[in-house]
mmCIF file of C-alpha atoms in Angstrom:
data_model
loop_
_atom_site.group_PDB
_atom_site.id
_atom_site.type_symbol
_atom_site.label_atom_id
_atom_site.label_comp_id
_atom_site.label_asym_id
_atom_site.label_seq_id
_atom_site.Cartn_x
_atom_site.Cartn_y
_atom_site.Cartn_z
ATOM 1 C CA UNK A 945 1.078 -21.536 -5.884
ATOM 2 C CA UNK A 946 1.723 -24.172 -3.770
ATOM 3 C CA UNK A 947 4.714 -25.213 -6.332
ATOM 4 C CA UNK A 948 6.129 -22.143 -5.340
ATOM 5 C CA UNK A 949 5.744 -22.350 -1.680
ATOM 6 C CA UNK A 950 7.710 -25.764 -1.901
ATOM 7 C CA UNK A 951 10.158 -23.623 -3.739
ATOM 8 C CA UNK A 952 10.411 -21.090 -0.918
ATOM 9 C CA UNK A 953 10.950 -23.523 1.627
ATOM 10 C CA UNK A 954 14.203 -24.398 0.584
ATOM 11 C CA UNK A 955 17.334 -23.411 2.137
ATOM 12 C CA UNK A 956 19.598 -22.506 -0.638
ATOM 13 C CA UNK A 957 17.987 -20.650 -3.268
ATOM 14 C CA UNK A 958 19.529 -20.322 -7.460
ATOM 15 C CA UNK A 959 18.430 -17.859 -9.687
ATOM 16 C CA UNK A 960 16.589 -20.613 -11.702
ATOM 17 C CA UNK A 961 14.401 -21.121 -8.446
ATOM 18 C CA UNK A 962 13.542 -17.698 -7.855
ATOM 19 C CA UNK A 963 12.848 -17.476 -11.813
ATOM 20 C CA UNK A 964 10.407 -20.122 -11.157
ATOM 21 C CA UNK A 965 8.748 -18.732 -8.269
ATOM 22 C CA UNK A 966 8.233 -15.856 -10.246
ATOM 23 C CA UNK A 967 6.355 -17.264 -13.082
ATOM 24 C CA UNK A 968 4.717 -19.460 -10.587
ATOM 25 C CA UNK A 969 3.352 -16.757 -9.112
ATOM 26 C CA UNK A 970 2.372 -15.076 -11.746
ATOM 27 C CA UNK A 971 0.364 -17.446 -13.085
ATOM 28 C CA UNK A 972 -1.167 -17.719 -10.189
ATOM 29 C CA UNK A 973 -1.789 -14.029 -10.095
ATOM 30 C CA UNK A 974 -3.008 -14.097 -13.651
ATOM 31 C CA UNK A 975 -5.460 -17.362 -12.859
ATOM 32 C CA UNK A 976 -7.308 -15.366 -9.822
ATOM 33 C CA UNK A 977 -7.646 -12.153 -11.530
ATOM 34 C CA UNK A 978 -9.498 -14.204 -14.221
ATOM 35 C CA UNK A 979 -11.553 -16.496 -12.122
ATOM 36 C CA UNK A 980 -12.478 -14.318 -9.057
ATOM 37 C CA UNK A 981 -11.703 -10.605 -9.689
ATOM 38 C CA UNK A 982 -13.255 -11.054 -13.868
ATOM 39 C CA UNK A 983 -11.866 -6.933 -14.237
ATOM 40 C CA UNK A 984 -15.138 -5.852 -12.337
ATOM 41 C CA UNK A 985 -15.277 -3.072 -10.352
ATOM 42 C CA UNK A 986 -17.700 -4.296 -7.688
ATOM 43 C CA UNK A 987 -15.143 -7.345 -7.265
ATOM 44 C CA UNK A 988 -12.192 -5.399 -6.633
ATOM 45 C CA UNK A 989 -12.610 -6.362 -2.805
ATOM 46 C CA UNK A 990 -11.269 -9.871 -3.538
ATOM 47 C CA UNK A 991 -7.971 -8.378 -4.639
ATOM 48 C CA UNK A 992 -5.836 -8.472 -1.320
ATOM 49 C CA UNK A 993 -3.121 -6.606 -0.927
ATOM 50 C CA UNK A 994 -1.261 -9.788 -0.118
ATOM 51 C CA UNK A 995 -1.566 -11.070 -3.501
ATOM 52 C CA UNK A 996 -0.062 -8.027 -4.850
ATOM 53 C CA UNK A 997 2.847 -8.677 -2.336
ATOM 54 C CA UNK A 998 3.792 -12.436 -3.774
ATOM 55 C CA UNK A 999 4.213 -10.410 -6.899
ATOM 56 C CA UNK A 1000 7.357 -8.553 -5.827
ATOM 57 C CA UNK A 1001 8.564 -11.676 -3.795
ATOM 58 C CA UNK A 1002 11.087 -12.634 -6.655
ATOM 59 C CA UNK A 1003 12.660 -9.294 -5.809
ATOM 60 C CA UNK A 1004 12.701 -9.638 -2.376
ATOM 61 C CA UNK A 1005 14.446 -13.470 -2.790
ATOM 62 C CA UNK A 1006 16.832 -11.857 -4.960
ATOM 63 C CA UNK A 1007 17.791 -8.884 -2.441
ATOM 64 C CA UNK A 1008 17.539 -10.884 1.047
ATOM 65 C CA UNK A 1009 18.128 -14.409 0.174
ATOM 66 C CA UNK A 1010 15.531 -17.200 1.315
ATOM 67 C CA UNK A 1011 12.437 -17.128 3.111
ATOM 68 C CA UNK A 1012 14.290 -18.839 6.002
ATOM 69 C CA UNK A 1013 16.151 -15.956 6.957
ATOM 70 C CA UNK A 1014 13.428 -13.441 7.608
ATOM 71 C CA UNK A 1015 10.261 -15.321 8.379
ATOM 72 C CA UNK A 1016 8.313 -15.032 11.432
ATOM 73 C CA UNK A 1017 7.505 -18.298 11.937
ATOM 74 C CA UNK A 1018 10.083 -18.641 15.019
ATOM 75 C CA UNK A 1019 9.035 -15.310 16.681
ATOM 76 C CA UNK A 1020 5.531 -16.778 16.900
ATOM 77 C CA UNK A 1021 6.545 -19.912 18.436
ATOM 78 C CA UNK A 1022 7.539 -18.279 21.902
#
């Protein structure tokens, strides 16, 4: 994950990066479904919505552009 993060920091992005980021974060999805969540019902709790989020990112890089452009980090500055 944190690959991808580095990734997403950039300020140009290619379709080979947001390729990446997109198997990065998969197999990041598919590594803490198997070690936390286990496909148990009374674990579902530790399945955050957020983590279903980075799995659409690659769509969102591809529509918007870089992370850059739309992050809040300036808004939170003020």
């Amino acid at each position: 994950l944190v690959d991808a993060v580095v990734l997403l920091e950039k300020q140009c992005l290619s379709h080979a990066d947001i390729n990446a980021v997109q198997t990065l974060v998969f197999q990041f999805s598919e590594y803490y479904e198997k070690q936390f969540y286990k496909n148990q019902w009374n674990w579902l709790c530790v399945c955050l919505t957020t983590f279903h989020q980075l799995l659409h990112l690659h769509e969102v890089l591809s529509a918007i552009g870089p992370t850059y452009v739309y992050w809040q980090w300036p808004m939170e500055r003020l």
